[in-house]
Coordinates of C-alpha atoms in Angstrom, one line a residue:
X1 CA 54.0 -22.2 25.2
X2 CA 51.0 -23.3 23.1
X3 CA 49.8 -21.0 20.3
X4 CA 46.5 -19.3 21.0
X5 CA 44.0 -20.2 18.3
X6 CA 40.7 -18.5 17.2
X7 CA 38.5 -20.4 14.9
X8 CA 35.8 -19.3 12.5
X9 CA 32.9 -21.5 11.3
X10 CA 30.5 -20.3 8.6
X11 CA 27.6 -21.8 6.6
X12 CA 25.7 -19.9 3.9
X13 CA 22.2 -21.1 4.6
X14 CA 20.1 -22.0 7.6
X15 CA 19.5 -25.4 6.0
X16 CA 23.2 -26.2 6.4
X17 CA 22.9 -25.3 10.1
X18 CA 20.1 -27.8 10.5
X19 CA 22.2 -30.5 8.8
X20 CA 25.0 -30.1 11.4
X21 CA 27.5 -28.6 8.9
X22 CA 29.0 -26.3 11.6
X23 CA 29.6 -29.2 14.1
X24 CA 31.5 -31.0 11.3
X25 CA 33.7 -28.0 10.8
X26 CA 34.2 -27.6 14.5
X27 CA 35.2 -31.2 15.0
X28 CA 37.7 -31.1 12.1
X29 CA 39.3 -27.9 13.5
X30 CA 39.6 -29.3 17.0
X31 CA 41.3 -32.5 15.6
X32 CA 43.7 -30.3 13.5
X33 CA 44.6 -28.0 16.5
X34 CA 45.2 -31.1 18.7
X35 CA 47.6 -32.6 16.2
X36 CA 49.5 -29.2 15.9
X37 CA 49.7 -28.9 19.7
X38 CA 47.7 -25.6 19.7
X39 CA 45.1 -24.4 22.2
X40 CA 41.7 -23.2 20.9
X41 CA 40.9 -20.2 23.0
X42 CA 37.8 -18.8 21.3
X43 CA 35.4 -19.9 18.5
X44 CA 33.3 -17.7 16.2
X45 CA 30.3 -19.0 14.2
X46 CA 28.3 -17.4 11.3
X47 CA 25.0 -19.1 10.6
X48 CA 23.3 -18.4 7.4
X49 CA 25.8 -15.8 6.2
X50 CA 26.8 -15.7 2.6
X51 CA 30.5 -15.2 2.0
X52 CA 29.8 -13.9 -1.5
X53 CA 26.8 -11.6 -1.1
X54 CA 27.8 -10.1 2.2
X55 CA 30.7 -7.8 2.6
X56 CA 33.3 -8.2 5.4
X57 CA 32.3 -4.9 6.9
X58 CA 28.8 -6.2 7.4
X59 CA 29.8 -9.5 9.0
X60 CA 29.9 -9.0 12.8
X61 CA 31.9 -12.1 13.7
X62 CA 34.7 -11.2 11.2
X63 CA 34.8 -7.7 12.5
X64 CA 35.3 -9.0 16.1
X65 CA 38.1 -11.3 14.8
X66 CA 39.8 -8.3 13.2
X67 CA 39.6 -6.3 16.4
X68 CA 41.0 -9.2 18.4
X69 CA 43.9 -9.6 15.9
X70 CA 44.7 -5.9 16.1
X71 CA 44.8 -6.2 19.9
X72 CA 47.2 -9.3 19.7
X73 CA 44.7 -11.6 21.5
X74 CA 45.6 -14.7 19.4
X75 CA 48.3 -16.2 17.2
X76 CA 46.5 -18.4 14.7
X77 CA 43.3 -18.0 12.8
X78 CA 42.0 -21.5 11.9
X79 CA 39.2 -22.3 9.4
X80 CA 37.9 -25.5 7.9
X81 CA 38.6 -24.1 4.4
X82 CA 39.8 -20.7 3.3
X83 CA 36.5 -19.9 1.6
X84 CA 34.9 -19.8 5.1
X85 CA 36.6 -16.4 5.4
X86 CA 34.7 -15.2 2.3
X87 CA 34.2 -15.7 -1.4
X88 CA 34.7 -12.2 -2.8
X89 CA 37.7 -12.0 -5.1
X90 CA 37.9 -8.2 -4.7
X91 CA 38.0 -8.3 -0.9
X92 CA 38.8 -11.6 0.8
X93 CA 42.4 -12.0 -0.4
X94 CA 43.3 -8.6 1.1
X95 CA 41.6 -9.6 4.4
X96 CA 43.8 -12.7 4.7
X97 CA 46.8 -10.6 3.9
X98 CA 45.8 -8.1 6.6
X99 CA 45.7 -10.8 9.2
X100 CA 49.2 -12.0 8.4
X101 CA 50.5 -8.4 8.6
X102 CA 49.1 -8.3 12.2
X103 CA 51.3 -11.3 13.0
X104 CA 48.5 -13.8 12.9
X105 CA 49.0 -17.1 11.0
X106 CA 46.1 -18.1 8.8
X107 CA 45.5 -21.8 8.5
X108 CA 43.0 -24.1 6.8
X109 CA 42.3 -27.7 7.9
X110 CA 42.3 -28.8 4.2
X111 CA 44.6 -26.4 2.6
X112 CA 47.3 -25.7 5.2
X113 CA 48.9 -22.3 5.9
X114 CA 48.5 -19.3 3.7
X115 CA 51.9 -17.5 3.4
X116 CA 52.9 -14.3 1.7
X117 CA 56.7 -14.9 1.4
X118 CA 56.7 -14.3 -2.4
X119 CA 54.8 -12.9 -5.3
X120 CA 53.7 -16.5 -6.1
X121 CA 52.0 -16.8 -2.7
X122 CA 50.1 -13.6 -3.3
X123 CA 49.1 -14.8 -6.7
X124 CA 47.9 -18.2 -5.4
X125 CA 46.0 -16.4 -2.6
X126 CA 44.2 -14.3 -5.2
X127 CA 43.5 -17.2 -7.6
X128 CA 42.0 -19.2 -4.7
X129 CA 39.4 -16.5 -4.0
X130 CA 38.9 -15.7 -7.6
X131 CA 38.0 -19.3 -8.2
X132 CA 35.7 -19.4 -5.1
X133 CA 34.0 -16.2 -6.4
X134 CA 33.5 -17.8 -9.8
X135 CA 31.9 -20.9 -8.2
X136 CA 29.5 -18.7 -6.2
X137 CA 28.5 -16.9 -9.4
X138 CA 27.9 -20.2 -11.2
X139 CA 25.9 -21.5 -8.2
X140 CA 23.8 -18.3 -8.1
X141 CA 23.1 -18.5 -11.9
X142 CA 22.1 -22.2 -11.6
X143 CA 19.8 -21.5 -8.7
X144 CA 18.2 -18.5 -10.3
X145 CA 17.6 -20.3 -13.6
X146 CA 16.0 -23.3 -11.8
X147 CA 13.8 -21.0 -9.7
X148 CA 12.7 -19.2 -12.9
X149 CA 12.0 -22.6 -14.6
X150 CA 9.8 -23.6 -11.6
X151 CA 8.0 -20.3 -11.7
X152 CA 7.3 -20.8 -15.5
X153 CA 5.8 -24.2 -14.6
X154 CA 3.4 -22.5 -12.2
X155 CA 5.1 -23.6 -9.0
X156 CA 5.7 -21.6 -5.8
X157 CA 9.4 -21.4 -5.1
X158 CA 9.4 -19.9 -1.6
X159 CA 9.7 -16.5 0.0
X160 CA 7.2 -14.3 1.9
X161 CA 3.6 -15.3 1.2
X162 CA 1.6 -12.2 0.1
X163 CA -1.4 -11.3 2.2
X164 CA -4.4 -13.1 0.8
X165 CA -2.6 -16.5 0.2
X166 CA -1.4 -19.4 2.3
X167 CA 1.1 -22.3 1.9
X168 CA -0.4 -25.7 1.4
X169 CA 1.1 -29.1 0.6
X170 CA -0.6 -30.6 -2.5
X171 CA 1.7 -33.7 -2.8
X172 CA 4.4 -32.0 -4.9
X173 CA 7.9 -33.4 -4.3
X174 CA 11.3 -31.9 -5.0
X175 CA 14.3 -33.7 -6.5
X176 CA 15.3 -34.9 -3.0
X177 CA 11.8 -36.5 -2.7
X178 CA 10.8 -34.0 0.0
X179 CA 7.3 -32.5 0.2
X180 CA 7.2 -28.8 -0.9
X181 CA 4.5 -26.2 -0.6
X182 CA 2.3 -24.5 -3.1
X183 CA 0.1 -21.4 -2.8
X184 CA -3.6 -21.3 -2.3
X185 CA -6.0 -18.4 -1.8
X186 CA -6.8 -17.7 1.9
X187 CA -10.5 -16.7 1.5
X188 CA -10.5 -14.7 4.8
X189 CA -7.6 -12.6 3.9
X190 CA -8.7 -12.4 0.2
X191 CA -11.9 -10.7 1.3
X192 CA -9.8 -8.0 2.9
X193 CA -7.8 -7.6 -0.3
X194 CA -11.0 -7.2 -2.3
X195 CA -12.3 -4.6 0.2
X196 CA -9.0 -2.6 -0.1
X197 CA -9.3 -2.5 -3.9
X198 CA -13.0 -1.7 -3.6
X199 CA -12.3 1.3 -1.4
X200 CA -9.4 2.4 -3.5
X201 CA -10.9 2.1 -7.0
X202 CA -14.6 2.7 -6.5
X203 CA -14.8 4.9 -3.4
X204 CA -11.8 7.1 -3.8
X205 CA -10.0 6.1 -0.7
X206 CA -6.2 6.5 -0.4
X207 CA -3.9 4.2 1.4
X208 CA -3.9 6.2 4.7
X209 CA -7.7 6.5 4.7
X210 CA -8.0 2.7 4.0
X211 CA -5.7 2.0 6.9
X212 CA -7.9 4.1 9.2
X213 CA -11.0 2.4 7.9
X214 CA -9.6 -1.0 8.6
X215 CA -8.6 0.0 12.1
X216 CA -12.1 1.5 12.8
X217 CA -13.7 -1.8 11.7
X218 CA -11.2 -3.9 13.7
X219 CA -9.8 -5.6 10.5
X220 CA -6.3 -6.6 11.3
X221 CA -3.4 -8.1 9.5
X222 CA -1.9 -11.6 9.7
X223 CA 0.1 -10.7 12.8
X224 CA -2.9 -9.4 14.7
X225 CA -1.8 -5.8 14.2
X226 CA -3.2 -3.1 11.9
X227 CA -2.2 -3.1 8.2
X228 CA 0.1 -0.1 7.6
X229 CA -0.6 2.3 4.8
X230 CA 2.8 1.4 3.2
X231 CA 1.7 -2.2 3.1
X232 CA -1.6 -1.2 1.6
X233 CA 0.3 0.7 -1.1
X234 CA 2.3 -2.3 -1.9
X235 CA -0.8 -4.5 -2.1
X236 CA -2.3 -2.0 -4.6
X237 CA 0.8 -2.4 -6.8
X238 CA 1.0 -6.2 -6.5
X239 CA 0.2 -7.7 -9.9
X240 CA 0.2 -11.2 -8.3
X241 CA -3.4 -10.6 -7.0
X242 CA -4.6 -10.8 -10.7
X243 CA -3.5 -14.5 -10.7
X244 CA 0.2 -14.4 -11.5
X245 CA 3.3 -16.0 -10.0
X246 CA 6.1 -13.5 -10.3
X247 CA 9.7 -14.1 -9.8
X248 CA 12.0 -11.4 -11.0
X249 CA 11.3 -11.0 -14.7
X250 CA 9.4 -14.2 -15.0
X251 CA 5.6 -14.2 -14.8
X252 CA 3.3 -17.2 -15.0
X253 CA -0.5 -16.8 -15.1
X254 CA -2.3 -19.0 -12.6
X255 CA -6.1 -18.3 -12.8
X256 CA -6.7 -20.3 -9.6
X257 CA -4.7 -17.6 -7.6
X258 CA -6.8 -14.7 -8.9
X259 CA -8.2 -12.5 -6.2
X260 CA -8.6 -9.2 -8.2
X261 CA -9.9 -9.0 -11.8
X262 CA -7.3 -7.6 -14.2
X263 CA -9.6 -4.7 -15.2
X264 CA -9.9 -3.6 -11.5
X265 CA -6.1 -3.9 -11.0
X266 CA -5.4 -1.8 -14.1
X267 CA -7.9 0.8 -13.0
X268 CA -6.1 1.0 -9.7
X269 CA -2.8 1.6 -11.4
X270 CA -4.3 4.4 -13.5
X271 CA -5.7 6.0 -10.4
X272 CA -2.4 5.6 -8.6
X273 CA -0.5 7.3 -11.4
X274 CA -3.2 10.1 -11.6
X275 CA -2.9 10.7 -7.8
X276 CA 0.8 11.3 -7.8
X277 CA 1.1 14.7 -6.2
X278 CA 2.0 17.4 -8.6
X279 CA 3.8 20.6 -7.6
X280 CA 1.5 22.8 -5.6
X281 CA -1.2 20.1 -5.1
X282 CA -3.1 20.2 -1.8
X283 CA -1.9 17.5 0.7
X284 CA -5.5 16.9 1.8
X285 CA -7.3 15.6 -1.3
X286 CA -10.3 14.4 0.7
X287 CA -13.0 16.3 2.5
X288 CA -16.3 14.9 3.9
X289 CA -17.9 18.2 3.1
X290 CA -16.9 19.0 -0.5
X291 CA -17.4 16.8 -3.6
X292 CA -14.7 18.6 -5.7
X293 CA -11.9 18.8 -3.1
X294 CA -8.5 19.0 -4.8
X295 CA -10.1 19.6 -8.3
X296 CA -11.1 23.3 -8.1
X297 CA -8.7 26.0 -9.4
X298 CA -9.0 29.8 -9.5
X299 CA -9.6 30.8 -13.1
X300 CA -7.8 34.1 -12.5
X301 CA -4.5 33.2 -10.8
X302 CA -4.5 29.4 -11.6
X303 CA -3.9 28.3 -8.0
X304 CA -5.7 25.4 -6.4
X305 CA -8.5 26.3 -4.0
X306 CA -8.5 25.0 -0.5
X307 CA -11.4 24.0 1.7
X308 CA -12.0 26.4 4.5
X309 CA -14.9 26.8 7.0
X310 CA -16.6 29.5 9.0
X311 CA -19.3 29.3 11.7
X312 CA -22.1 31.5 12.8
X313 CA -24.9 31.4 15.3
X314 CA -28.5 32.0 14.1
X315 CA -31.5 32.7 16.3
X316 CA -34.7 31.0 15.2
X317 CA -38.2 32.4 15.5
X318 CA -39.0 30.0 18.4
X319 CA -36.0 31.3 20.3
X320 CA -33.7 28.4 19.8
X321 CA -30.1 29.0 18.8
X322 CA -28.7 27.1 15.9
X323 CA -24.9 26.9 15.1
X324 CA -24.2 26.7 11.4
X325 CA -21.0 25.9 9.6
X326 CA -20.3 27.0 6.1
X327 CA -17.6 25.6 3.8
X328 CA -15.9 27.5 0.9
X329 CA -13.4 26.9 -1.8
X330 CA -10.9 29.6 -0.9
X331 CA -8.2 31.2 -2.9
X332 CA -5.3 31.6 -0.5
X333 CA -3.3 33.5 -3.1
X334 CA -6.0 36.1 -3.3
X335 CA -6.0 36.6 0.5
X336 CA -2.2 36.6 0.9
X337 CA -1.5 38.8 -2.2
X338 CA -4.1 41.5 -2.4
X339 CA -4.4 43.0 -5.9
X340 CA -2.6 40.2 -7.7
X341 CA -5.7 38.0 -8.2
X342 CA -8.8 39.8 -9.5
X343 CA -11.1 36.8 -8.7
X344 CA -13.2 36.2 -5.6
X345 CA -11.5 35.2 -2.4
X346 CA -13.8 32.2 -2.2
X347 CA -16.8 30.3 -3.6
X348 CA -19.5 28.5 -1.6
X349 CA -19.1 24.7 -1.6
X350 CA -22.8 24.1 -1.7
X351 CA -23.3 26.4 -4.7
X352 CA -20.3 25.3 -6.8
X353 CA -20.9 21.6 -6.1
X354 CA -24.5 21.8 -7.1
X355 CA -23.7 23.6 -10.4
X356 CA -21.1 21.1 -11.4
X357 CA -23.1 18.2 -10.2
X358 CA -26.1 19.3 -12.3
X359 CA -24.0 19.5 -15.4
X360 CA -22.5 16.1 -14.7
X361 CA -25.9 14.6 -14.2
X362 CA -27.1 16.0 -17.5
X363 CA -24.1 14.4 -19.2
X364 CA -24.8 11.1 -17.5
X365 CA -28.5 11.4 -18.7
X366 CA -27.3 11.7 -22.3
X367 CA -25.0 8.7 -21.8
X368 CA -27.8 6.5 -20.5
X369 CA -30.0 7.4 -23.5
X370 CA -27.6 5.6 -25.7
X371 CA -27.5 1.8 -26.1
X372 CA -24.3 0.5 -24.4
X373 CA -24.2 -2.6 -26.6
X374 CA -24.6 -0.6 -29.8
X375 CA -22.0 2.0 -28.7
X376 CA -19.5 -0.8 -27.9
X377 CA -20.1 -2.5 -31.2
X378 CA -19.6 0.9 -33.0
X379 CA -16.4 1.4 -31.2
X380 CA -15.1 -2.1 -32.0
X381 CA -15.8 -1.6 -35.7
X382 CA -13.9 1.8 -35.7
X383 CA -10.8 1.3 -37.8
X384 CA -10.6 -2.3 -36.8
X385 CA -12.2 -3.8 -39.9
X386 CA -9.8 -1.9 -42.2
X387 CA -6.8 -2.9 -40.2
X388 CA -7.9 -6.6 -40.2
X389 CA -8.4 -6.4 -44.0
X390 CA -5.0 -4.9 -44.5
X391 CA -3.3 -7.5 -42.3
X392 CA -5.1 -10.3 -44.1
X393 CA -4.2 -8.9 -47.5
X394 CA -0.5 -8.8 -46.7
X395 CA -0.7 -12.3 -45.2
X396 CA -2.1 -13.6 -48.4
X397 CA 0.5 -11.7 -50.4
X398 CA 3.3 -13.3 -48.3
X399 CA 1.8 -16.8 -48.9
X400 CA 1.5 -16.1 -52.6
X401 CA 5.2 -15.1 -52.8
X402 CA 6.2 -18.2 -50.8
X403 CA 4.3 -20.4 -53.3
X404 CA 6.0 -18.6 -56.2
X405 CA 9.3 -19.2 -54.5
X406 CA 8.6 -22.9 -54.2
X407 CA 7.6 -23.0 -57.9
X408 CA 10.8 -21.1 -58.9
X409 CA 12.9 -23.6 -57.0
X410 CA 11.3 -26.5 -58.9
X411 CA 11.8 -24.6 -62.2
X412 CA 15.5 -24.0 -61.2
X413 CA 16.0 -27.8 -60.9
X414 CA 14.5 -28.3 -64.3
X415 CA 16.8 -25.7 -65.7
X416 CA 19.8 -27.5 -64.2
X417 CA 18.5 -30.8 -65.7
X418 CA 18.1 -29.1 -69.1
X419 CA 14.3 -29.9 -69.3
X420 CA 13.1 -26.2 -68.8
X421 CA 12.4 -23.7 -71.6
X422 CA 13.9 -20.9 -69.5
X423 CA 17.6 -20.1 -69.3
X424 CA 19.6 -19.6 -66.1
X425 CA 19.8 -15.8 -66.3
X426 CA 16.1 -15.4 -66.6
X427 CA 15.2 -17.8 -63.8
X428 CA 17.9 -16.1 -61.6
X429 CA 16.3 -12.7 -62.3
X430 CA 12.9 -14.1 -61.4
X431 CA 14.2 -15.5 -58.1
X432 CA 15.8 -12.2 -57.2
X433 CA 12.6 -10.3 -57.9
X434 CA 10.6 -12.8 -55.8
X435 CA 13.0 -12.4 -52.9
X436 CA 12.6 -8.6 -52.9
X437 CA 8.8 -8.9 -53.2
X438 CA 8.6 -11.4 -50.4
X439 CA 10.8 -9.2 -48.2
X440 CA 8.5 -6.2 -48.9
X441 CA 5.4 -8.2 -48.2
X442 CA 6.8 -9.6 -44.9
X443 CA 7.8 -6.1 -43.8
X444 CA 4.3 -4.7 -44.7
X445 CA 2.7 -7.7 -42.9
X446 CA 4.7 -7.0 -39.7
X447 CA 3.7 -3.3 -39.9
X448 CA 0.0 -4.1 -40.5
X449 CA 0.0 -6.6 -37.6
X450 CA 1.6 -4.0 -35.3
X451 CA -1.0 -1.4 -36.4
X452 CA -3.8 -3.9 -35.8
X453 CA -2.5 -4.7 -32.3
X454 CA -2.3 -1.0 -31.5
X455 CA -5.9 -0.4 -32.7
X456 CA -7.1 -3.4 -30.7
X457 CA -5.4 -2.1 -27.6
X458 CA -6.9 1.4 -28.2
X459 CA -10.3 -0.2 -28.7
X460 CA -10.0 -2.2 -25.5
X461 CA -9.1 1.0 -23.6
X462 CA -12.0 2.9 -25.2
X463 CA -14.3 0.0 -24.2
X464 CA -13.1 0.2 -20.6
X465 CA -13.7 4.0 -20.6
X466 CA -17.1 3.5 -22.1
X467 CA -17.9 0.8 -19.5
X468 CA -16.8 3.1 -16.8
X469 CA -19.0 5.9 -18.1
X470 CA -22.1 3.8 -18.2
X471 CA -21.3 2.4 -14.7
X472 CA -20.9 6.0 -13.3
X473 CA -24.0 7.2 -15.1
X474 CA -26.2 4.4 -13.9
X475 CA -25.0 4.5 -10.2
X476 CA -24.3 8.1 -9.6
X477 CA -27.8 9.3 -8.4
X478 CA -28.2 6.5 -5.9
X479 CA -24.6 6.5 -4.7
X480 CA -23.3 7.7 -1.3
X481 CA -21.4 10.9 -0.9
X482 CA -18.0 9.1 -0.9
X483 CA -18.9 7.1 -4.0
X484 CA -20.1 10.2 -5.9
X485 CA -16.9 12.0 -4.8
X486 CA -14.8 9.1 -6.2
X487 CA -16.8 9.2 -9.5
X488 CA -16.3 12.9 -9.9
X489 CA -12.5 12.6 -9.2
X490 CA -12.3 10.2 -12.1
X491 CA -14.7 11.9 -14.4
X492 CA -13.5 15.5 -13.9
X493 CA -9.9 16.5 -14.4
X494 CA -10.3 20.0 -13.0
X495 CA -12.9 22.8 -12.4
X496 CA -11.8 26.4 -13.0
X497 CA -14.1 28.9 -11.3
X498 CA -14.0 32.7 -11.8
X499 CA -15.8 35.7 -10.5
X500 CA -19.6 35.4 -10.5
X501 CA -19.3 31.6 -10.8
X502 CA -17.9 31.5 -14.4
X503 CA -17.1 27.9 -14.5
X504 CA -15.0 25.8 -16.9
X505 CA -15.1 22.0 -16.4
X506 CA -12.4 19.9 -17.9
X507 CA -13.3 16.2 -18.2
X508 CA -10.8 13.5 -17.5
X509 CA -12.3 11.0 -19.9
X510 CA -12.5 11.2 -23.7
X511 CA -16.1 11.4 -25.0
X512 CA -15.1 11.5 -28.7
X513 CA -16.5 8.0 -29.4
X514 CA -19.7 8.7 -27.5
X515 CA -20.3 12.0 -29.2
X516 CA -19.6 10.6 -32.7
X517 CA -22.0 7.7 -32.1
X518 CA -24.6 10.0 -30.6
X519 CA -24.5 12.2 -33.7
X520 CA -25.1 9.6 -36.3
X521 CA -26.9 6.9 -34.3
X522 CA -29.5 8.9 -32.3
X523 CA -32.9 8.9 -33.8
X524 CA -35.0 12.0 -34.3
X525 CA -37.4 11.0 -31.5
X526 CA -34.5 10.5 -29.1
X527 CA -33.2 13.9 -30.1
X528 CA -36.6 15.5 -29.4
X529 CA -36.7 13.9 -26.0
X530 CA -33.2 15.1 -25.3
X531 CA -34.2 18.6 -26.2
X532 CA -37.2 18.5 -23.9
X533 CA -35.1 17.2 -21.1
X534 CA -32.6 20.0 -21.5
X535 CA -35.5 22.5 -21.0
X536 CA -36.7 20.8 -17.8
X537 CA -34.0 21.0 -15.1
X538 CA -36.3 19.5 -12.5
X539 CA -35.7 16.0 -14.1
X540 CA -32.1 16.1 -13.0
X541 CA -33.4 14.9 -9.7
X542 CA -31.1 15.1 -6.6
X543 CA -28.5 16.9 -8.6
X544 CA -30.7 19.9 -9.4
X545 CA -29.5 23.3 -8.1
X546 CA -31.1 26.6 -7.4
X547 CA -28.2 28.3 -9.2
X548 CA -28.8 29.2 -12.8
X549 CA -26.7 27.4 -15.5
X550 CA -25.8 28.3 -19.0
X551 CA -23.8 25.4 -20.4
X552 CA -21.8 25.6 -23.6
X553 CA -21.0 22.0 -24.4
X554 CA -18.0 22.2 -26.6
X555 CA -17.8 18.5 -27.0
X556 CA -21.3 18.1 -28.4
X557 CA -21.3 21.5 -30.1
X558 CA -24.6 22.6 -28.5
X559 CA -25.8 25.1 -25.9
X560 CA -28.1 24.2 -23.0
X561 CA -29.8 27.1 -21.3
X562 CA -31.3 26.7 -17.8
X563 CA -32.1 30.0 -16.1
X564 CA -33.9 29.9 -12.8
X565 CA -32.9 32.7 -10.4
X566 CA -29.1 33.1 -10.4
X567 CA -26.7 33.6 -13.2
X568 CA -23.9 31.3 -13.9
X569 CA -21.8 30.4 -16.9
X570 CA -20.1 27.0 -17.4
X571 CA -18.0 25.6 -20.2
X572 CA -17.7 21.8 -20.5
X573 CA -14.8 20.4 -22.5
X574 CA -12.6 17.3 -22.7

């Protein structure tokens, strides 16, 4: 009776399938079985399955083979080479041994039968797969290294193409003289990417809201379906949009692939970090009816205030009925725990928004009175000149000590030749002192350069903050509700409101540089105009409120009094 044979063919990549690697294995196995007088009953194929990266429990065909072996359905397991069963030194040897314990002979066309008659057989079985595992590791390292090298050279190395780009052939060939693709901006998709960042950074949209916006405007993804909010979140985090090819830890700047400016991307990351939900934060951070949603806290119990609404019907003099809806910032803790919060149960959205908006507008007016270019120049000079001088001084000191070292070496040669007036002990002492001084100078130079870099980074961040302030100040009054809401979310960290509208506004941006510049750079005439403006609330424009405001500006150290008909007290601080 002929032995029943099951065969297993495997290739690691789809490319090997296309090159007829499996038919080659199949033909060799059939010829071998015919010579042995066996009958091939069933064949199993694994296409594009790595025997090193993929565990046996995740390989469906191998699992079917094990089930058939346990049921006694075949007598011989035949493969082209033993590494077709796997390349994992901690797993494959034991799988081979398992088959033999089930009464199945394991054969390879090239390597013969694997037996387990002695300890030597077991050792040889393990060594075979240990060697195969090592070869896989080496191949993986070589492949990864080459891919990283190509990335460093600015070449696309394959993989999923991010939304906003497309593959194009630009005439580049690989080592096999085959045409390979590079990346290029897909302008149609890039416009959608820019729109997503515009909504996220400048209009305060979150990923879910952007997703809904795109669906409402029939803007679909590459597959003709909507772009999910998870995908939008990944796009917001994708540094590649700033013009980088990224592969693992390797990054290569490619300006021709830039869709989003680095400043916009960095701002998006800052907003993303700031929006991470803290304990007790409201899930709904957006409301089309309240500018300060998610930013208002009860000054008495410290809990975040939620947006609530109530309706009423009003009869006009002409007999028409009008339905009105009023919105409030409500303290749920006050309602649910009577007596534990001595604040009000709620505060009118219209009143509170108007008070805060008036204060913000006055601050923006002060910012616009300053010269942006002069302020930026003042900020650049701050501590930077001293740090540059310090770094230059130590750089010159290092060069001086290096020159002294060269001179001492020449003098040492003359001492050895007997033509110098110095003895060896003296010259050796001078050399040792020079080494210590050079080491000290190099250490101080490294420290000063590090400090200079830190100051430059701080100045760059301060410049970005300053630029944001001027942008917000110049665009706020003419902006839409959504845009003003987004500006306030970035400008204000939180608003604490207490009984009788006692308000404390905590800003989210440092105004130290602005206030310092304003104190010593503002002219007397400008100060006079500023005083007159503070006494005329009507000039605030659209942000003006009927509520009275008494503002203690802790940052500027001055008090602004505006008292129309209501009483309110606000404290502004950073």
